[in-house]
XYZ file of C-alpha atoms in Angstrom:
559
model
C 7.458 78.015 22.916
C 8.856 75.172 20.455
C 11.396 76.631 17.951
C 10.164 76.867 14.396
C 12.713 74.427 13.201
C 11.726 71.710 15.679
C 8.047 72.148 14.939
C 8.697 71.801 11.328
C 10.572 68.540 11.870
C 7.817 67.205 14.072
C 5.254 67.883 11.422
C 7.182 66.156 8.817
C 7.656 63.157 11.263
C 3.924 62.836 12.025
C 3.069 63.110 8.184
C 5.594 60.372 7.679
C 4.169 58.144 10.341
C 0.652 58.655 9.022
C 1.828 57.716 5.558
C 3.693 54.667 6.837
C 0.498 53.566 8.752
C -1.601 54.163 5.750
C 0.697 52.089 3.484
C 0.717 49.239 6.098
C -3.075 49.229 6.318
C -3.340 49.129 2.571
C -0.811 46.321 2.298
C -2.742 44.392 4.895
C -5.936 44.973 3.031
C -4.513 43.834 -0.200
C -3.080 40.712 1.504
C -6.549 39.976 2.914
C -7.958 40.262 -0.528
C -5.232 38.187 -2.235
C -5.021 35.348 0.572
C -6.828 32.135 -0.021
C -9.489 30.969 2.579
C -7.588 29.275 5.338
C -10.328 26.689 5.683
C -13.608 25.858 3.860
C -12.052 25.309 0.382
C -11.506 21.592 0.531
C -11.778 19.308 -2.518
C -15.202 17.780 -3.025
C -13.629 14.220 -3.223
C -10.366 12.581 -2.401
C -9.449 9.514 -4.347
C -6.735 7.406 -2.768
C -4.986 4.909 -5.192
C -2.842 2.156 -3.954
C -1.241 0.142 -6.602
C -0.253 -3.325 -5.185
C 3.536 -4.161 -5.694
C 4.539 -1.001 -7.737
C 8.097 -0.395 -7.719
C 9.106 3.219 -8.409
C 10.998 2.404 -11.580
C 7.677 1.182 -13.246
C 7.052 4.986 -13.776
C 10.529 5.593 -15.498
C 10.934 2.176 -17.379
C 7.430 2.284 -19.066
C 7.397 6.058 -19.319
C 7.567 6.320 -23.125
C 4.781 3.839 -23.585
C 2.230 5.519 -21.337
C -0.443 7.786 -22.763
C -0.944 11.358 -21.905
C -3.987 11.029 -19.614
C -2.883 8.587 -17.012
C 0.503 8.655 -15.142
C 1.875 11.435 -17.400
C -1.170 13.628 -16.654
C -0.809 13.176 -12.892
C 3.015 13.558 -12.846
C 2.976 16.495 -15.247
C 0.159 18.531 -13.556
C 0.889 17.127 -10.090
C 3.537 16.402 -7.578
C 6.000 13.432 -7.573
C 7.907 12.394 -4.505
C 10.914 10.593 -6.236
C 12.615 9.251 -3.066
C 9.573 7.826 -1.168
C 10.032 4.851 0.981
C 8.472 2.424 3.426
C 10.300 2.935 6.744
C 9.368 -0.434 8.248
C 9.100 -4.077 7.505
C 7.466 -6.400 6.633
C 6.687 -4.754 3.380
C 3.434 -6.588 2.763
C -0.028 -5.754 1.559
C -1.921 -5.588 4.821
C 0.631 -3.435 6.539
C 1.110 -1.282 3.506
C -2.503 -0.314 3.065
C -2.795 0.271 6.785
C 0.170 2.379 6.959
C -0.739 4.520 4.104
C -4.120 5.461 5.579
C -3.122 5.512 9.330
C -0.023 7.695 8.951
C 1.988 5.473 11.070
C 3.796 2.066 11.066
C 2.946 -1.638 12.374
C 4.696 -0.483 15.703
C 1.537 1.617 16.320
C -1.295 0.444 14.024
C -0.793 -3.185 14.909
C -1.004 -4.823 11.318
C 2.221 -6.592 11.422
C 1.626 -8.801 8.530
C -1.055 -10.200 6.143
C -1.361 -13.081 8.696
C 0.473 -13.510 11.956
C 0.737 -15.769 14.888
C -1.419 -14.527 17.759
C 0.325 -14.932 20.975
C -2.905 -14.771 23.102
C -5.020 -17.394 21.128
C -1.967 -19.530 19.924
C -3.480 -19.266 16.353
C -2.695 -17.832 13.106
C -4.893 -14.646 12.468
C -5.619 -12.729 9.255
C -5.283 -8.924 9.264
C -8.875 -8.403 8.012
C -10.435 -11.622 9.189
C -13.456 -11.324 11.592
C -15.410 -14.423 12.572
C -17.961 -12.156 14.335
C -19.295 -10.837 10.954
C -21.048 -12.620 8.215
C -20.639 -12.362 4.312
C -22.927 -10.171 2.294
C -23.682 -10.920 -1.260
C -22.039 -14.493 -0.803
C -22.860 -17.840 0.617
C -19.122 -18.324 1.228
C -16.726 -17.231 4.074
C -14.873 -14.640 1.870
C -17.041 -11.826 3.390
C -16.068 -12.383 6.926
C -13.897 -9.348 7.179
C -13.678 -6.028 9.191
C -10.939 -3.559 10.356
C -11.096 -4.583 14.001
C -7.463 -5.661 14.272
C -6.219 -2.221 13.195
C -5.582 -0.255 16.402
C -5.821 3.492 15.554
C -7.922 5.635 13.186
C -7.245 6.371 9.468
C -7.454 9.545 7.411
C -10.784 8.290 6.189
C -12.091 7.925 9.803
C -10.908 11.398 10.683
C -12.757 12.713 7.518
C -16.025 11.074 8.733
C -15.466 12.367 12.326
C -14.660 15.900 11.057
C -17.972 16.116 9.218
C -20.195 14.461 11.803
C -20.372 11.145 9.574
C -21.849 13.236 6.671
C -18.801 12.417 4.385
C -19.134 9.351 2.332
C -16.193 6.907 2.446
C -16.337 3.933 -0.200
C -13.329 1.489 -0.551
C -12.957 -0.901 -3.388
C -10.371 -3.605 -4.186
C -10.128 -7.097 -5.457
C -8.438 -8.060 -2.282
C -10.558 -7.707 0.826
C -7.641 -6.246 2.910
C -7.124 -3.765 0.111
C -10.459 -2.383 0.746
C -11.146 -2.920 4.362
C -8.065 -1.292 5.866
C -8.149 1.902 3.770
C -11.900 2.259 4.518
C -11.083 2.448 8.143
C -13.417 1.729 11.010
C -16.259 4.107 9.986
C -16.462 3.427 6.251
C -19.911 3.577 4.590
C -18.902 0.590 2.538
C -16.017 -1.624 1.680
C -16.274 -3.924 -1.354
C -14.107 -6.792 -2.585
C -14.120 -9.519 -5.293
C -15.202 -13.003 -4.547
C -14.077 -14.587 -7.832
C -14.826 -18.284 -8.287
C -17.831 -19.074 -10.290
C -19.711 -15.951 -9.102
C -17.579 -13.078 -10.143
C -19.414 -10.872 -7.626
C -18.465 -7.897 -5.644
C -19.260 -8.566 -1.954
C -18.924 -7.085 1.447
C -19.672 -7.971 5.139
C -22.335 -7.275 7.849
C -19.653 -4.927 9.510
C -20.827 -2.382 6.824
C -24.278 -3.390 5.758
C -27.126 -6.099 6.006
C -27.585 -6.345 2.172
C -25.794 -5.038 -0.793
C -27.110 -1.761 -2.343
C -29.263 -2.042 -5.594
C -26.456 -0.721 -7.636
C -23.978 -3.379 -6.560
C -26.580 -6.144 -7.357
C -27.117 -4.523 -10.656
C -23.521 -4.434 -11.458
C -22.896 -7.970 -10.472
C -25.887 -9.013 -12.725
C -24.710 -6.912 -15.623
C -22.053 -9.289 -16.903
C -19.386 -6.591 -16.239
C -16.965 -9.264 -15.113
C -17.896 -11.832 -17.801
C -16.797 -9.478 -20.598
C -13.104 -9.970 -19.419
C -13.231 -13.720 -20.084
C -11.281 -13.274 -23.229
C -7.732 -13.778 -24.444
C -5.043 -11.592 -22.770
C -3.002 -10.303 -25.878
C -0.422 -7.393 -25.623
C -1.924 -3.815 -25.655
C 0.733 -2.704 -28.032
C 3.293 -4.334 -30.357
C 5.177 -6.802 -28.034
C 8.249 -6.178 -30.182
C 8.325 -2.611 -28.767
C 8.352 -3.828 -25.168
C 12.082 -3.553 -24.981
C 12.029 -2.513 -21.363
C 11.326 -6.149 -20.415
C 13.014 -9.455 -20.909
C 12.143 -12.062 -23.461
C 8.461 -13.504 -23.367
C 9.541 -17.019 -22.857
C 11.998 -17.443 -19.990
C 12.217 -20.005 -17.128
C 11.731 -17.134 -14.544
C 7.927 -17.016 -15.068
C 4.988 -19.046 -13.532
C 2.913 -21.243 -15.656
C -0.894 -20.901 -15.644
C -2.256 -24.255 -15.278
C -3.023 -25.562 -18.806
C -0.289 -23.507 -20.606
C 2.749 -25.034 -22.217
C 4.883 -21.880 -22.084
C 4.395 -18.455 -20.249
C 3.864 -16.512 -23.396
C 1.374 -14.302 -25.041
C -1.546 -14.695 -25.779
C -2.874 -16.076 -22.628
C -6.205 -17.803 -23.683
C -8.344 -17.352 -20.717
C -11.464 -19.119 -22.055
C -9.432 -22.310 -22.429
C -7.855 -21.866 -19.007
C -11.001 -20.767 -17.257
C -12.221 -23.919 -15.400
C -8.847 -25.238 -14.283
C -7.832 -21.915 -12.850
C -10.670 -20.892 -10.546
C -13.073 -19.327 -13.107
C -13.350 -15.649 -12.336
C -10.442 -15.895 -9.894
C -8.279 -16.232 -13.034
C -8.874 -12.444 -13.691
C -6.712 -11.596 -10.723
C -3.419 -12.605 -12.475
C -4.378 -10.574 -15.460
C -4.653 -6.732 -16.045
C -8.350 -7.363 -16.481
C -8.719 -7.456 -12.790
C -7.567 -3.823 -12.570
C -10.032 -2.872 -15.345
C -12.844 -4.507 -13.529
C -11.864 -2.703 -10.425
C -11.995 0.538 -12.481
C -15.343 -0.430 -13.721
C -16.722 -0.866 -10.274
C -15.003 2.319 -8.859
C -16.725 4.396 -11.471
C -19.901 2.827 -10.834
C -19.540 3.708 -7.169
C -18.661 7.241 -8.018
C -21.945 7.675 -9.968
C -24.305 5.507 -7.777
C -23.111 7.026 -4.497
C -23.071 10.563 -5.842
C -19.395 11.061 -4.507
C -18.064 14.523 -4.526
C -21.556 16.038 -5.267
C -21.389 18.741 -2.582
C -19.028 20.727 -0.442
C -18.656 17.987 2.152
C -15.561 16.158 1.150
C -16.177 12.474 0.278
C -13.411 9.808 -0.214
C -13.104 7.013 -2.695
C -10.287 4.479 -1.851
C -9.197 2.129 -4.698
C -6.605 -0.517 -4.571
C -5.368 -2.138 -7.786
C -4.495 -5.652 -6.763
C -3.907 -7.421 -10.088
C -0.432 -5.796 -10.374
C 0.631 -7.678 -7.346
C -0.752 -11.070 -8.650
C 0.931 -10.557 -12.075
C 4.256 -9.658 -10.384
C 4.129 -12.642 -8.123
C 3.296 -15.034 -10.860
C 5.484 -13.606 -13.910
C 8.179 -11.365 -12.260
C 9.023 -7.786 -12.310
C 11.093 -8.192 -15.503
C 8.262 -9.867 -17.554
C 6.512 -8.544 -20.606
C 3.270 -9.394 -18.659
C 4.075 -6.876 -15.995
C 4.914 -4.276 -18.534
C 1.562 -4.844 -20.349
C -0.202 -4.755 -16.987
C 1.049 -1.177 -16.307
C 0.367 -0.057 -19.794
C -3.225 -1.271 -19.308
C -3.481 0.227 -15.901
C -2.362 3.626 -17.354
C -5.292 3.419 -19.724
C -7.537 2.546 -16.750
C -6.249 5.495 -14.693
C -6.978 7.879 -17.824
C -10.521 6.475 -17.891
C -10.911 7.156 -14.157
C -9.620 10.769 -14.393
C -11.978 11.439 -17.267
C -14.871 10.196 -15.233
C -13.815 12.354 -12.207
C -13.551 15.431 -14.529
C -17.130 14.680 -15.854
C -18.700 13.844 -12.449
C -16.840 15.994 -9.792
C -15.315 18.659 -12.152
C -11.681 19.204 -13.000
C -9.885 21.118 -10.272
C -12.550 20.106 -7.696
C -11.039 16.723 -6.549
C -7.584 15.492 -5.274
C -6.040 12.211 -5.985
C -2.999 10.403 -4.464
C -1.311 7.434 -5.980
C 1.241 5.121 -4.019
C 1.998 1.516 -3.436
C 1.848 -0.930 -0.631
C 5.315 -2.319 -1.303
C 7.814 -2.748 -4.066
C 9.321 -6.113 -5.292
C 12.598 -7.929 -5.723
C 13.578 -9.044 -9.281
C 13.429 -12.875 -9.678
C 16.433 -14.038 -7.741
C 17.126 -16.886 -10.121
C 17.237 -14.397 -13.034
C 19.686 -12.244 -11.051
C 21.841 -15.314 -10.191
C 22.113 -16.125 -13.806
C 22.975 -12.705 -14.628
C 25.993 -12.870 -12.294
C 24.471 -10.695 -9.651
C 24.514 -11.764 -5.943
C 21.127 -13.333 -5.143
C 19.580 -16.583 -4.102
C 16.952 -18.464 -2.052
C 16.634 -18.977 1.655
C 16.027 -22.857 2.338
C 13.549 -22.415 5.025
C 13.105 -26.153 5.353
C 16.767 -26.730 5.827
C 16.956 -23.653 8.239
C 14.131 -25.047 10.284
C 15.661 -28.466 10.581
C 19.066 -27.113 11.579
C 17.355 -24.716 14.085
C 15.352 -27.700 15.668
C 18.687 -29.743 15.925
C 20.229 -26.664 17.781
C 17.291 -26.470 20.049
C 17.404 -30.089 20.980
C 21.172 -30.042 21.545
C 21.225 -26.916 23.480
C 17.821 -26.930 25.457
C 16.706 -30.636 25.205
C 13.530 -29.789 23.176
C 12.642 -28.005 20.002
C 9.238 -26.844 21.669
C 10.941 -23.747 22.913
C 9.892 -22.251 19.469
C 6.107 -22.223 19.149
C 5.794 -20.593 15.784
C 8.060 -19.545 12.937
C 6.377 -17.188 10.540
C 6.786 -13.839 8.937
C 10.664 -14.117 9.526
C 10.044 -14.232 13.216
C 10.385 -16.704 16.032
C 7.709 -16.955 18.690
C 8.997 -18.556 21.840
C 6.978 -20.423 24.550
C 7.489 -18.201 27.501
C 5.861 -20.514 29.936
C 8.045 -23.413 28.955
C 11.107 -21.103 29.339
C 9.973 -20.209 32.889
C 9.465 -23.931 33.762
C 12.939 -24.759 32.454
C 14.288 -21.809 34.373
C 15.709 -20.137 31.354
C 16.195 -16.347 30.988
C 14.196 -15.085 27.971
C 16.595 -12.439 26.887
C 19.496 -14.875 27.072
C 17.584 -17.439 24.911
C 16.605 -14.687 22.364
C 20.387 -13.750 22.172
C 21.576 -17.374 21.677
C 19.030 -17.977 18.980
C 19.988 -14.755 17.234
C 23.604 -15.697 17.257
C 22.817 -19.228 15.894
C 20.613 -17.922 13.090
C 23.133 -15.398 12.039
C 25.481 -18.290 10.928
C 22.810 -19.681 8.599
C 23.069 -19.302 4.758
C 21.080 -16.375 3.370
C 20.469 -14.639 6.769
C 22.020 -11.172 6.935
C 20.895 -9.786 10.337
C 18.957 -11.015 13.389
C 17.527 -8.830 16.140
C 15.861 -9.857 19.311
C 12.695 -8.476 21.004
C 14.758 -7.159 23.847
C 16.848 -4.981 21.376
C 13.636 -3.773 19.810
C 12.091 -2.813 23.118
C 15.187 -1.491 24.848
C 17.105 0.106 22.054
C 16.607 3.188 19.822
C 17.535 2.851 16.258
C 17.626 6.073 14.255
C 18.603 4.653 10.914
C 19.403 1.435 8.836
C 17.733 -2.012 9.068
C 17.450 -1.692 12.882
C 15.143 1.258 12.429
C 13.032 -0.376 9.770
C 12.751 -3.357 11.862
C 11.851 -1.469 15.081
C 9.161 0.423 13.106
C 7.572 -2.792 12.324
C 7.790 -4.267 15.816
C 4.728 -4.188 17.921
C 5.472 -5.463 21.403
C 2.120 -7.182 21.944
C 1.984 -8.840 18.521
C 5.537 -9.380 17.116
C 7.972 -12.277 17.844
C 10.986 -12.843 19.925
C 13.546 -13.068 17.214
C 13.463 -11.270 13.908
C 15.621 -12.278 11.034
C 16.536 -10.346 7.881
C 17.590 -12.258 4.734
C 20.534 -11.081 2.589
C 19.733 -8.611 -0.076
C 18.156 -10.175 -3.037
C 17.549 -13.502 -1.367
C 14.064 -14.715 -0.933
C 12.067 -17.494 0.620
C 9.981 -18.179 -2.469
C 9.666 -20.202 -5.602
C 12.254 -19.876 -8.432
C 9.657 -18.235 -10.623
C 8.019 -14.911 -10.061
C 8.846 -12.096 -7.716
C 8.048 -11.355 -4.099
C 8.501 -8.786 -1.395
C 8.368 -8.301 2.453
C 11.908 -7.395 3.209
C 13.386 -4.088 4.576
C 15.721 -3.725 1.495
C 15.419 -0.855 -0.680
C 13.829 -2.659 -3.756
C 10.762 -3.385 -1.411
C 10.709 -0.038 0.206
C 11.105 2.450 -2.716
C 7.556 3.241 -4.216
C 6.055 6.206 -6.096
C 3.949 9.049 -4.477
C 2.039 11.122 -6.800
C -0.359 13.984 -5.519
C -2.596 15.465 -7.986
C -5.437 18.040 -8.190
C -7.079 20.568 -5.816
C -4.510 21.852 -3.275
C -1.527 20.306 -4.783
C 1.474 22.363 -5.979
C 2.883 20.944 -9.085
C 6.589 19.835 -8.987
C 8.787 17.065 -7.628
C 10.938 16.302 -4.615
C 14.084 14.329 -4.119
C 14.435 14.524 -0.399
C 13.383 11.347 1.467
C 9.722 10.920 2.368
C 7.998 7.936 3.918
C 4.831 6.254 3.566
C 3.372 7.613 6.938
C 3.731 11.070 5.557
C 0.757 10.470 3.208
C -2.045 10.690 5.622
C -0.839 13.851 7.497
C -0.342 15.556 4.114
C -3.907 14.804 3.312
C -4.970 15.954 6.780
C -3.145 19.271 6.434
C -4.819 19.779 3.074
C -8.132 19.001 4.259
C -7.831 21.022 7.525
C -8.902 17.970 9.605
C -7.232 16.215 12.550
C -4.394 13.713 11.945
C -5.159 10.052 12.277
C -4.738 9.081 16.067
C -1.449 7.082 15.731
C 0.288 9.484 13.221
C 4.012 9.446 13.217
C 4.616 10.846 9.695
C 4.905 14.446 8.855
C 3.067 16.589 6.138
C 4.946 17.117 2.882
C 4.780 21.030 2.598
C 6.485 21.014 -0.763
C 3.385 19.332 -2.123
C 0.734 21.655 -0.682
C -0.411 24.728 -2.548
């Protein structure tokens, strides 16, 4: 028989165990009640915004001029990645849009430039060009585009696949590549702006045989014609203290203007500057893009049900204005203040059509830009220009002296040399040795900082620095034999306006703002990279990552 003391102790232990188990069950029940749905609560619409040539400091420089409903709303209520970078070069429009949406770099997705030398055909090819398709909505060749050169899927493709093609994906941009590449291989439609005398939005037979009625109606409505007006500052130009003087020698001149100053009288400049094409180098191009995107939102019923749709918008005019006037111009400041107003207008329409809290937006850029090197030079800052004509002449002389012919180099583009491998074989020259000798020669030329060979790209593993950035942009089937990097703040460009394309930090540092459903408000200072955008969206949506993904989700941004 158990002693009484032991029996009492056993009873207390059993009661304690029952109490503990009951408490644990209660905690689990409450956790189940409080926990959000793991899946099935996705936003009704994702809006992807890529601002062409947006440096990160455009947020901070112009912050005090922005209204409350655009950039400030998204940053204040959303998530800002402050140390966001491109982790590859070249930092150009085509590779930028492809990398944002595929979650990887040109080494994997294959879009190694806006244009590049094709080693198979021996011809220059365009990243979105496709001779097998026809223009829709135009009698010209501007519509002959498709995503066929992109080697992997996009986040928009994965969304369509996840929902058995019931999701709608619409992509919009002034530039064809700014619509075609984000739309992916399965977009319902991609639209871009023809310009010229038509001022029409067009597409290609890759997507459709004829334009939808709403697009024809928009083209016929005079929506573009209303921007044929003077470009005057949105605010008092005397308050634009964040930019340089209005009349400086570092800005391009619109054909017909005596000085690069406000107001820019577009009606007077219209015929000599490509008619509607002139809108591209003004903020009105972005406003027209917003008009068209809002029309697409309504006409296509995007975000109307529980199956997530995707609207991809690229704002191209910021790039044209930056190239033409430079990153320190009053024109670029005015362009961003007007873009801020366009973003506010877009967000209000999303609130109305989809519902506040029912959609998710991300905003980033396809590259940054360098300040005008001539301005930096005059300010006493190390900067300058690469004399590509002189460089090519010196290189040709070296090739003739060393190998007896300059034909060893078949093509020199995108800061890459493409060699004639068959000629090297016939001359019994070792490919790796020739690459190395050319790299050593180029390294001695003015304005060149580093030179890498294809052998280094293929055999080595770079974990940081310029080598890593170049390697992430190197695709063995498409890239060249020798890759050169210009000195920081040196450019192969005119002495007016800004450019981009380098692996330097002014070209890689861009904003990333995430806003809306599923996003945790806050900011982040740790380094994130462009290929992180797509997997972050995939994690939020609960869908498969794009097929070539090398980036990682940003957990700090997800609610």
